XYZ file of C-alpha atoms in Angstrom:
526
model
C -83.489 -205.131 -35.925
C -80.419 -203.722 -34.348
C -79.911 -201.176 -37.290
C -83.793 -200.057 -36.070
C -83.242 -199.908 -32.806
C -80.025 -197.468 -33.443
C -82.377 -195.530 -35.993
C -84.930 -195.031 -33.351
C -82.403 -194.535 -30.363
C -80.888 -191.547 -32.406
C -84.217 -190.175 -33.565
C -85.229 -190.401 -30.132
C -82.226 -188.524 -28.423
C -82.919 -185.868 -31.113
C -86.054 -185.700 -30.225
C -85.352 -184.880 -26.684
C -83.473 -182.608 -28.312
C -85.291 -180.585 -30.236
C -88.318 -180.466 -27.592
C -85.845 -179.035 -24.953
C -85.287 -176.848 -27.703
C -89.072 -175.734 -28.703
C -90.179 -175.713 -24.562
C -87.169 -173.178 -24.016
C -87.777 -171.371 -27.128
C -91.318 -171.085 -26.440
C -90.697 -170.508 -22.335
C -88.507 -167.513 -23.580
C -91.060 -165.879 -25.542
C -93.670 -166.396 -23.350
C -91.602 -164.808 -20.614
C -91.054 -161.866 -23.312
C -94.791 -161.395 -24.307
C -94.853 -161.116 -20.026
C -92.416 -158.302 -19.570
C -93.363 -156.596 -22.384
C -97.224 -156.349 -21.239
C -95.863 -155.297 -17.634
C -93.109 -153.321 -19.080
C -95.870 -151.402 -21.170
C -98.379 -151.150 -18.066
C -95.103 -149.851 -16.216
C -94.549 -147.049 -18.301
C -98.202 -146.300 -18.987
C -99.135 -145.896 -15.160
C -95.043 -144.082 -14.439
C -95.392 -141.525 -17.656
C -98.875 -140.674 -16.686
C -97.987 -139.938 -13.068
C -94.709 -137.658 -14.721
C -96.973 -135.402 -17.118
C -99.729 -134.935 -14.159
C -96.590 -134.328 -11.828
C -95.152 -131.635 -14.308
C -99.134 -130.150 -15.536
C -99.561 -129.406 -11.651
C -96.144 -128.336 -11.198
C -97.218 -126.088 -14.025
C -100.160 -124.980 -12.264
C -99.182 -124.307 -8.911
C -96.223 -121.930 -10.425
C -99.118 -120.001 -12.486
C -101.571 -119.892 -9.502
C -98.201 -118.804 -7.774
C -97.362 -116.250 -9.761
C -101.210 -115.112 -10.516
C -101.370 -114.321 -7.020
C -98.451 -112.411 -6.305
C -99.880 -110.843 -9.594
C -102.774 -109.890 -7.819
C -101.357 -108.904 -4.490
C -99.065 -106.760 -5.971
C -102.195 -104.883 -8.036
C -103.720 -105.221 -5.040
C -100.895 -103.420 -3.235
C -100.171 -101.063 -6.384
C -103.721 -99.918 -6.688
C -104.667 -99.289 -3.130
C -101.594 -97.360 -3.413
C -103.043 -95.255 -6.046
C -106.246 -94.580 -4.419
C -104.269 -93.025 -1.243
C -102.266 -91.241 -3.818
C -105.962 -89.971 -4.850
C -107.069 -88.928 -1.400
C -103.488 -87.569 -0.287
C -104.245 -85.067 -3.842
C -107.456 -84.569 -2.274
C -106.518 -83.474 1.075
C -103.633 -81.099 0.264
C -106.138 -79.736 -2.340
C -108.908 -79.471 0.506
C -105.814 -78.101 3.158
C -104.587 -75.308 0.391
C -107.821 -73.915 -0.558
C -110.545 -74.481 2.424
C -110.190 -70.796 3.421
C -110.376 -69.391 -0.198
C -112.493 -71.964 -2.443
C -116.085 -73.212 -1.541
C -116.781 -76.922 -1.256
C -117.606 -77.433 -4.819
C -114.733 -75.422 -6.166
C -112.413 -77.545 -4.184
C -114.278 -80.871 -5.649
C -113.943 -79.696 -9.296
C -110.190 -78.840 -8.593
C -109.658 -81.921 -6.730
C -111.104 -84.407 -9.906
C -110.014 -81.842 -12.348
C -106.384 -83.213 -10.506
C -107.133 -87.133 -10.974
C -108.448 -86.392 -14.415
C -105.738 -86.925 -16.677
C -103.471 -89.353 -14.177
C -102.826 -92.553 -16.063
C -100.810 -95.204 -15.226
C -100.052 -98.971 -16.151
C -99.888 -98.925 -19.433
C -102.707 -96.299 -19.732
C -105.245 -98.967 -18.250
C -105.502 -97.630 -14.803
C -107.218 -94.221 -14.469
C -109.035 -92.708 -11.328
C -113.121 -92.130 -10.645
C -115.073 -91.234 -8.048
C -118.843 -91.190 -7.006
C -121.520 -89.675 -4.782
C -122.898 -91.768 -2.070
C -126.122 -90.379 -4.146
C -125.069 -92.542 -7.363
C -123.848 -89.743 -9.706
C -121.028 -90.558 -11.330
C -118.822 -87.166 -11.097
C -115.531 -88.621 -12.329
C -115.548 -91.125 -15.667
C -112.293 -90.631 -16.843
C -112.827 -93.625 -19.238
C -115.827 -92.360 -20.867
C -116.409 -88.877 -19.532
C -120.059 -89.139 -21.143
C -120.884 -90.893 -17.972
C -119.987 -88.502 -15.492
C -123.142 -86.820 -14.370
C -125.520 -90.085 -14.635
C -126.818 -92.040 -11.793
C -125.840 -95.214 -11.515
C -127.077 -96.536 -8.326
C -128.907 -99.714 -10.037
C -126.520 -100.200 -13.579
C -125.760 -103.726 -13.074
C -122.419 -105.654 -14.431
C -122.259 -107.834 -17.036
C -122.768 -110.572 -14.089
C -125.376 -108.971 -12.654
C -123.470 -106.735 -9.701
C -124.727 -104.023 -8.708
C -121.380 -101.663 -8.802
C -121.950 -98.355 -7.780
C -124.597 -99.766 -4.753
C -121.941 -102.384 -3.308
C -118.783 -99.836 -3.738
C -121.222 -96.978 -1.203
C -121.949 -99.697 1.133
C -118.265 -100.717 1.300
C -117.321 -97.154 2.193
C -119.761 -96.596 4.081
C -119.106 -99.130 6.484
C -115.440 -99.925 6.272
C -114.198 -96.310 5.013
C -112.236 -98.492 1.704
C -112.363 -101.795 0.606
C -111.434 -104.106 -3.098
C -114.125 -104.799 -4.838
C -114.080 -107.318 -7.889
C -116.262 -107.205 -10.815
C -116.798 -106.576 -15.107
C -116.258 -103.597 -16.838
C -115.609 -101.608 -19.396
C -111.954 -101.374 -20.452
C -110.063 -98.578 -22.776
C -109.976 -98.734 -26.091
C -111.731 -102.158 -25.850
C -115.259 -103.151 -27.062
C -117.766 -104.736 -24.403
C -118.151 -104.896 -20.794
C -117.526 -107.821 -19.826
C -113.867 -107.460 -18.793
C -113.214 -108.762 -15.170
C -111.886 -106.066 -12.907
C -110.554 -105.593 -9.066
C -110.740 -101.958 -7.840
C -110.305 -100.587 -4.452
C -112.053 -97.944 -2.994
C -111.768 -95.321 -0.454
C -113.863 -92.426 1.168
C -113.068 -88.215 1.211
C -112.822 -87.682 4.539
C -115.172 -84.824 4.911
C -116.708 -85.525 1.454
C -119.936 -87.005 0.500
C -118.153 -88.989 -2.212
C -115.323 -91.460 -2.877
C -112.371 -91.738 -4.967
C -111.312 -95.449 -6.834
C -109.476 -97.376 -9.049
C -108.520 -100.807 -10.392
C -107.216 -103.131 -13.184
C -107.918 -105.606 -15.291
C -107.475 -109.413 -14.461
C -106.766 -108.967 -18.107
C -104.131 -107.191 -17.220
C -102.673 -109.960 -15.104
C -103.010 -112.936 -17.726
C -101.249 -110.640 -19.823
C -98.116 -110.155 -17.370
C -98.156 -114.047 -16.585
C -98.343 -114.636 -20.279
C -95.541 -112.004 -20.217
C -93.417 -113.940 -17.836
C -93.849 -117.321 -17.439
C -94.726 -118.725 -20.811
C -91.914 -118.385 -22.292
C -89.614 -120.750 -19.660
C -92.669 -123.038 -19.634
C -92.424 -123.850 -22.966
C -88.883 -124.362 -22.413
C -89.856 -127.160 -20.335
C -88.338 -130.898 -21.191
C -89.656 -134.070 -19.691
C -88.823 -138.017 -20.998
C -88.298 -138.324 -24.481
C -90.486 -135.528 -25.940
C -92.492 -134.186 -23.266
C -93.588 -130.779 -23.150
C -95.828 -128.581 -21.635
C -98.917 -126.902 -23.734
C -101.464 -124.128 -23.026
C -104.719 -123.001 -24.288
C -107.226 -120.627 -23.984
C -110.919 -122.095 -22.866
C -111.773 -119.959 -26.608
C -109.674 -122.071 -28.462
C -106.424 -119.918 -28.560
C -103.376 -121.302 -28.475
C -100.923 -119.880 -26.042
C -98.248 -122.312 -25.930
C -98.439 -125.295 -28.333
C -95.880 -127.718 -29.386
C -93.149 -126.071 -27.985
C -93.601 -123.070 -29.308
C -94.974 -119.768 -27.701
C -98.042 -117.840 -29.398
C -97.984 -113.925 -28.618
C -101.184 -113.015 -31.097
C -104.038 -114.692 -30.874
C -104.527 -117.749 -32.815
C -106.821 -120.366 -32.617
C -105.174 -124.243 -32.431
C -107.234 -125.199 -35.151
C -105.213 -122.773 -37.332
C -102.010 -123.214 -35.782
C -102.443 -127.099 -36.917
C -104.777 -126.329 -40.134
C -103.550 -129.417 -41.996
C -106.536 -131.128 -40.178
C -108.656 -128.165 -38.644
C -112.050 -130.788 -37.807
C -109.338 -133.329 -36.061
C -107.973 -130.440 -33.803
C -111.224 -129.315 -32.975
C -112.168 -132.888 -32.025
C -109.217 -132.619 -29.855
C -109.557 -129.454 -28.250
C -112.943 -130.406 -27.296
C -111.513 -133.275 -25.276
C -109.073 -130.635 -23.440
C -111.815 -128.414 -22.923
C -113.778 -131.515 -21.067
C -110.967 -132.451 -19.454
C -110.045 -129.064 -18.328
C -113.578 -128.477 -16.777
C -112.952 -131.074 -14.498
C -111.553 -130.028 -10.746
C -108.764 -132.328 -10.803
C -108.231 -132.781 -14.116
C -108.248 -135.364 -16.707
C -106.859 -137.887 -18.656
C -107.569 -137.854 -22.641
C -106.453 -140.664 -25.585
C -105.554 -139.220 -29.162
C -103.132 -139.209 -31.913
C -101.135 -136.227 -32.673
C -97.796 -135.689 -34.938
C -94.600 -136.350 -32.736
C -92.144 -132.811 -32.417
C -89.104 -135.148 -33.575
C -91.200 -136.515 -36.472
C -93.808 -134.246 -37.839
C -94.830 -136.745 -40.792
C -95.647 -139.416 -37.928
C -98.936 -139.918 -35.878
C -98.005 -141.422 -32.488
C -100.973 -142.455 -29.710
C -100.536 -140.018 -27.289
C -101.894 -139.595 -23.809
C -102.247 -136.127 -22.175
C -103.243 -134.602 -18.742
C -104.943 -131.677 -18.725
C -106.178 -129.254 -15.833
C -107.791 -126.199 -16.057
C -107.867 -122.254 -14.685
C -110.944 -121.185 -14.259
C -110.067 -117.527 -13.723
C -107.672 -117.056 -16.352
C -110.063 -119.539 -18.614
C -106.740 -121.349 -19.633
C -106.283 -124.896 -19.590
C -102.665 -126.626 -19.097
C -101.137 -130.215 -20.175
C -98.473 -132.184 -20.977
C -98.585 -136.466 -22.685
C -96.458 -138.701 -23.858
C -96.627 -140.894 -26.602
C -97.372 -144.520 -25.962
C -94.589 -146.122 -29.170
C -92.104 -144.497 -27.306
C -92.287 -147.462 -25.360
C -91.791 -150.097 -27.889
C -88.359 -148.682 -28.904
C -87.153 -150.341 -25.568
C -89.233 -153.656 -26.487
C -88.038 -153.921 -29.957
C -84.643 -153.801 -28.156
C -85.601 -156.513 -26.247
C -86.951 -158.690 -28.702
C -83.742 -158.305 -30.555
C -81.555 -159.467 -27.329
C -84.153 -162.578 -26.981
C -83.654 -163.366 -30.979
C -79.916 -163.124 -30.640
C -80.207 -165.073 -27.325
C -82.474 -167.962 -28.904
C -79.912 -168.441 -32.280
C -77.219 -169.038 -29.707
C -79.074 -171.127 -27.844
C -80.266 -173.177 -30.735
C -76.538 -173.626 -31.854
C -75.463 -174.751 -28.592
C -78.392 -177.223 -28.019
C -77.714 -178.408 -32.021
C -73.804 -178.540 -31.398
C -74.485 -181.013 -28.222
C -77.605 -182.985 -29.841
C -74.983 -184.070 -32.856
C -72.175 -184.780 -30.215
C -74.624 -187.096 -28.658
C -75.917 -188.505 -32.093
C -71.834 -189.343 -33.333
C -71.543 -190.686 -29.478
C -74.314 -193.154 -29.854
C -73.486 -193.953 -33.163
C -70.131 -195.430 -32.275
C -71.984 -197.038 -29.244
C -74.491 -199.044 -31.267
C -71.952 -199.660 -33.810
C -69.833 -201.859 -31.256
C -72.929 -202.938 -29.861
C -74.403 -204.166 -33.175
C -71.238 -206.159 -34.123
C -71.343 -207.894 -30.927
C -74.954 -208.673 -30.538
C -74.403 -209.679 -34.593
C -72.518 -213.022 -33.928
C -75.051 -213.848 -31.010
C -78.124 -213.373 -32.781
C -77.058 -214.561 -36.356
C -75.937 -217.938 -34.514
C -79.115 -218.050 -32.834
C -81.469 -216.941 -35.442
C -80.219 -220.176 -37.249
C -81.298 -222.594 -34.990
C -84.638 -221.061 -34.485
C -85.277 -221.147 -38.436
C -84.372 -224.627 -38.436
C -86.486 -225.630 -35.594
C -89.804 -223.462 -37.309
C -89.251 -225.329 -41.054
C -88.643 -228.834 -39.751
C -90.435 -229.029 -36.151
C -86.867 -229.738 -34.687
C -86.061 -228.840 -31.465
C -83.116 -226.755 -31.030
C -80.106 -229.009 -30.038
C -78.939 -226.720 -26.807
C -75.327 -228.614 -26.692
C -74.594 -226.061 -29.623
C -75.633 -223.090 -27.574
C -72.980 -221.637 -25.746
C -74.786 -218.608 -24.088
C -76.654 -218.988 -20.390
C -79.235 -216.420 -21.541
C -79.405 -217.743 -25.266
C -79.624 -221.742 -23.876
C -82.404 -220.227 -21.880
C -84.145 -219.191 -24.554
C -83.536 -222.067 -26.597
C -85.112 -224.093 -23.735
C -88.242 -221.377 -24.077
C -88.475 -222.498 -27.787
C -88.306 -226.365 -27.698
C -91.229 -225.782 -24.539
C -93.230 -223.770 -27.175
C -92.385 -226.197 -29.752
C -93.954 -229.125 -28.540
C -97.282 -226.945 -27.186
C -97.693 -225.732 -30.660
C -97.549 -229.707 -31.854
C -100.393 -230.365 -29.626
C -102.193 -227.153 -30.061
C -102.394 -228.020 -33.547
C -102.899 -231.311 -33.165
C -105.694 -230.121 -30.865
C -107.362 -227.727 -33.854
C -107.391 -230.155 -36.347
C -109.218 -232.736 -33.923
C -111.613 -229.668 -33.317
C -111.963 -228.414 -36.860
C -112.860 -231.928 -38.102
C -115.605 -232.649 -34.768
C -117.012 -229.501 -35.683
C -117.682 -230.279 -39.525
C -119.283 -233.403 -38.634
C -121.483 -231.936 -36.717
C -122.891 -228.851 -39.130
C -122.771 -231.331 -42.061
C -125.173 -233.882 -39.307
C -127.001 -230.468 -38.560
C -127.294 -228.844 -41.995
C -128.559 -232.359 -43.252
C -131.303 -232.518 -40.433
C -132.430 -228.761 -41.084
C -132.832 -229.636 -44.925
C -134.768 -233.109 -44.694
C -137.419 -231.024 -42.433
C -140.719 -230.004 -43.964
C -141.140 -226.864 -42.184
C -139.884 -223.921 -42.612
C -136.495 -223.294 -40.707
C -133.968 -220.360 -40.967
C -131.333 -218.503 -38.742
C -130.485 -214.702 -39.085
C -128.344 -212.508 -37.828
C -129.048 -208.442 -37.807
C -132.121 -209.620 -39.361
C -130.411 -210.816 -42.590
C -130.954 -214.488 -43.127
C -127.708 -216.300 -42.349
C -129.613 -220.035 -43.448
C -132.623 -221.247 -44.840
C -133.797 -224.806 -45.309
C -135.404 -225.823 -48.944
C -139.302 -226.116 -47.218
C -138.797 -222.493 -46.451
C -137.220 -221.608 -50.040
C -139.906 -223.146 -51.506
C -142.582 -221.840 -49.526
C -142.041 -218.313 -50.605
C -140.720 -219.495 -54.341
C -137.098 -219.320 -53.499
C -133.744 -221.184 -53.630
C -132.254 -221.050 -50.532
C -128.838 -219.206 -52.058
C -131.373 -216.359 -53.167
C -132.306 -215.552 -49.446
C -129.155 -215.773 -47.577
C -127.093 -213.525 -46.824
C -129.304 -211.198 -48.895
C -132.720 -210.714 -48.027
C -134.625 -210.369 -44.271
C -137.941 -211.536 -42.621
C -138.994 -208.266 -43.403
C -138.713 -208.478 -46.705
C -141.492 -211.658 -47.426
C -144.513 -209.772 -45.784
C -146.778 -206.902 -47.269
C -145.445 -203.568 -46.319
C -148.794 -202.520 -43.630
C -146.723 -205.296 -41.425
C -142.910 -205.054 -41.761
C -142.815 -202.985 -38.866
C -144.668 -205.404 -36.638
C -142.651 -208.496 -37.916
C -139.222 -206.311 -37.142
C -140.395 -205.402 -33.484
C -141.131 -208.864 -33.324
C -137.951 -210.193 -34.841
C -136.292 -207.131 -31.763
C -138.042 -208.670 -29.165
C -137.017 -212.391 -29.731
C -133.547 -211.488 -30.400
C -133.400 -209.842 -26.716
C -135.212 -212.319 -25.083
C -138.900 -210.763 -24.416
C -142.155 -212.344 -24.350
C -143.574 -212.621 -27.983
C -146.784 -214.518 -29.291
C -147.942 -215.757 -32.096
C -148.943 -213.000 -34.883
C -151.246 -214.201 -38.615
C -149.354 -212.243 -41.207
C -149.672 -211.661 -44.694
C -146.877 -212.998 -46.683
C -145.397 -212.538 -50.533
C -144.197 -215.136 -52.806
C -141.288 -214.336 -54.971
C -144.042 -214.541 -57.921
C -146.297 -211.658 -55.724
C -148.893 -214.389 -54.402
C -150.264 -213.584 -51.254
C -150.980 -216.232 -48.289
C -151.444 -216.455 -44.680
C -149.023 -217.565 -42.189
C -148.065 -217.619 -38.687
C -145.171 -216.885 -37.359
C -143.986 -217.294 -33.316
C-alpha cells in the first residue's frame, strides 16, 4: 500500500510536471503563431505604404520635372517665334521702300526656311489667315494647300483654331498631333506657339514634340531612378503603356524593348503581368497587384511579390515599386529559432527541478514507509486474526490512540456483521420455505399458471406444460406467450402482454393457440 501510494505520489508530482511543461510549451507557441500573423500583417500594411510612398515620390519628381520640361519649351519656343517675327520686321524695316509686299514675304520665309534647331526637330511655318499653308518646312509639298478644315489625328481642327488664336489674342500655345521629321504617322503630340506679322495677313509658328520631352526625362531622370534602393530589394520600375520597358529590374532600357522580351524565359507569364500593371496603371490613384516574379538577389527563385503601380497618362508610362512577401519570414524563422532554443532550456530546467522533487519525495516516503511499517504490520495482525476466527481485537495490546480507535471501529463492526449474518441466514431460510410452499401450490393447480419477465416465461406450472404438450423446463427461460399462438395474433397477444405489464385496462381476448405437436385449439386468455 505504502509502496503505491509513493508510486502514485511521484507519478503524480511528475505529472504536474510535465503539464506545466506542455501548457507553457504550448502557451509559447501559441503566442508565436500570434506575433508572427501580426508581425506578417505589420509588414504587409508598412511595406505597402513604403513602395506607394517611393512610386509617388517617383511620380511627383517626373510630373516635376515634365513640367519644367514643358515650361522651358514653352519658354524656348515662344522664344523662337519672336526670333521669327524680329527676322520679319528687320526684313520688312530694310526693304519696305525697295521690295513690294510679296517680295518682302518670300524673303522673309525664304529667311525661316532652313533655321533648325533642337536636335533638327524644331523648324518654323507660317500661314494665311486664308488657310494656305505658305511655309512647310517639314514637308515643303504642303506649302501652297489650304488647310483651313485638315483635322488632327484627334480630330482638331489646326490651321482654323491657330487663326482664331491670332486673331484675337495676337499669339498664343496651341497643343495638338502632328507630323514629325523623319518619322512615319501623324499622330505625334505637339505644343506650338503662335504669333501674328504685324502688318501681315499671315502668322509665323513653331513647336515641339511632347516626344521630345519624354525623351529628355528619359534622358535625365531614369537613370538615378533606377538607382533607387528601398528595404531589402526594393526598386523602382517603369514601363511604357505599349509594353516597353524603360526601367526594369534595376536596370535602364535606352532602345526599345518590350518586357516580354526583356524576361523571354516566360514571355505569356510577363504578359499576364503587364496586363495587371496596365490595369493598375489606368486607375487615378493607382493600384495594388499580387504576382510572383524572380528576386534581383536570387534570379533562380520565385518570391510572392506585391507591387504599386500608378500611371502617366501623358507620357503613357506607368511607374512601381513591391516587395516580396518571404522577405518577411527570414525575421520569423529567426524567431522560431529563439522560441526552440528558449523551449529546450526551459524543458531542462523544468526536468532538472521535476527529478529534484522526485529524489526529495523519495527519501520522504522512504522514512515515512518505515515508520508507518511497524504501525501497520502490528495492526494488520490483529485485524487478520479477528476476520479468520471472529475474535475481537484485544485493545490492551494496542498502544496507538488513533490505532485503539480503530480497533474499537473493528470489534463494533465485528459483532454487526455476527448479527447481519445471523440475520441473512434467518432470511435466506424464511424465504425458501416460502417458494418451496408457493412453487408446490402453483404445481398442484389445474389451470394454467406462469410468470414472465420481458415476455420470456420465467415459470410455468405442469397444467400449463401440458396444455400446450410441454415440460415445463422446455418453456422457461426459453420461449414467450407469443410464441404458443398462430402468427395472424402474436401481435395482439404482445400488446396485450404491454398493456398488463404497465398496468392498463385489458379484457378478455379468444385466441387461437398451437400445441407443441401443431394442434390447434381455442383459448382465452385475460
Amino acid at each position: 500500500m505504502t509502496r503505491l501510494f509513493q508510486f502514485w505520489g511521484i507519478f503524480f508530482i511528475l505529472g504536474i510536471a510535465v503539464s506545466i511543461t506542455i501548457v507553457d510549451v504550448i502557451g509559447s507557441y501559441r503566442d508565436f503563431n500570434f506575433r508572427s500573423e501580426t508581425l506578417r500583417t505589420d509588414y504587409l500594411t508598412s511595406q505597402k505604404q513604403i513602395v506607394k510612398q517611393e512610386v509617388l515620390r517617383v511620380i511627383e519628381l517626373i510630373s516635376y520635372e515634365k513640367g519644367q520640361s514643358e515650361t522651358q519649351i514653352r519658354k524656348m519656343i515662344k522664344s523662337r517665334v519672336y526670333e521669327a517675327v524680329s527676322i520679319a520686321q528687320n526684313i520688312y524695316e530694310q526693304n519696305k521702300t525697295t521690295k513690294s509686299k510679296a517680295e518682302i514675304q518670300k524673303m522673309t520665309l525664304d529667311a525661316l526656311r532652313p533655321i533648325r534647331f533642337e536636335g533638327e526637330n524644331g523648324y518654323y511655318f507660317a500661314t494665311g489667315f486664308d488657310g494656305v499653308e505658305i511655309l512647310f518646312a517639314d514637308k515643303p509639298e504642303m506649302e501652297g494647300l489650304n488647310l483651313l478644315n485638315m483635322q488632327d489625328s484627334h480630330g482638331q481642327y489646326v490651321v482654323k483654331d491657330m487663326i482664331e488664336i491670332v486673331k484675337h489674342s495676337g499669339e498664343g500655345f496651341y497643343q495638338y498631333h502632328w507630323t514629325k521629321p523623319g518619322m512615319e504617322g501623324n499622330d505625334f503630340k505637339k505644343i506650338s506657339f503662335v504669333k501674328r506679322i504685324e502688318g501681315a495677313d499671315w502668322f509665323v509658328g513653331t513647336g515641339l514634340y511632347v516626344k521630345d520631352i519624354e525623351e529628355k526625362i528619359k534622358a535625365e531622370l531614369l537613370a538615378p531612378i533606377s538607382r533607387i534602393r528601398f528595404g531589402k530589394e526594393g526598386y523602382i520600375f517603369i514601363n511604357r503603356f505599349d509594353g516597353d520597358a524603360l526601367l526594369a529590374n534595376g536596370t535602364l532600357y535606352t532602345d526599345p524593348k518590350k518586357l516580354w522580351e526583356v524576361f523571354n524565359q516566360n514571355p505569356e507569364k510577363t504578359k499576364t503581368l503587364f496586363d495587371k500593371e496596365y490595369s493598375a496603371a489606368l486607375t487615378p490613384v493607382g493600384e495594388y497587384i499580387y504576382y510572383s516574379i524572380n528576386k534581383l538577389s536570387s534570379l533562380q527563385k520565385e518570391s510572392q511579390k506585391v507591387s504599386f503601380i500608378h500611371g502617366i497618362p501623358d507620357l503613357q508610362w506607368l511607374v512601381g515599386a513591391g516587395f516580396y512577401l518571404d522577405d518577411v519570414e527570414t525575421e520569423i524563422l529567426l524567431m522560431q529559432d529563439e522560441l526552440n532554443r528558449q523551449i529546450k532550456t526551459k524543458i531542462l530546467y523544468f526536468s532538472m527541478i521535476a527529478l529534484a522533487i522526485v529524489v526529495f519525495s523519495l527519501l520522504l516516503f522512504s522514512r515515512l514507509n518505515l515508520k508507518l511499517k511497524k504501525d501497520i504490520n502490528l495492526f494488520l495482525s490483529f485485524f487478520n486474526r479477528t476476520v479468520s476466527f471472529d475474535e475481537a481485537i484485544n485493545r490492551d495490546h494496542i498502544q496507538f490512540a488513533e490505532l485503539d480507535q480503530m480497533a474499537k471501529n473493528i470489534n463494533t463492526m465485528l459483532v454487526d456483521k455476527i448479527q447481519a449474518q445471523q440475520g441473512l441466514k434467518d432470511e435466506e431460510k424464511a424465504l425458501w420455505e416460502s417458494e418451496v410452499k408457493y412453487r408446490n401450490t402453483m404445481d398442484s393447480m389445474l389451470i394454467g399458471v406462469y410468470v414472465i419477465q420481458d415476455l420470456v416465461f420465467q415459470y410455468v406450472n405442469p397444467a400449463l406444460a401440458a396444455m400446450f404438450g410441454y415440460r415445463p423446463d422446455e418453456m422457461e427461460g426459453i420461449m414467450s406467450p407469443v410464441d404458443l399462438v398462430i402468427p395472424a395474433q402474436r401481435e395482439q397477444v404482445r400488446q396485450n402482454l404491454m398493456r398488463r405489464a404497465t398496468g392498463e385496462p385489458r379484457y378478455p381476448n379468444d385466441i387461437k393457440c398451437i400445441r407443441k405437436n401443431g394442434e390447434f385449439f381455442d383459448a382465452m386468455v385475460l
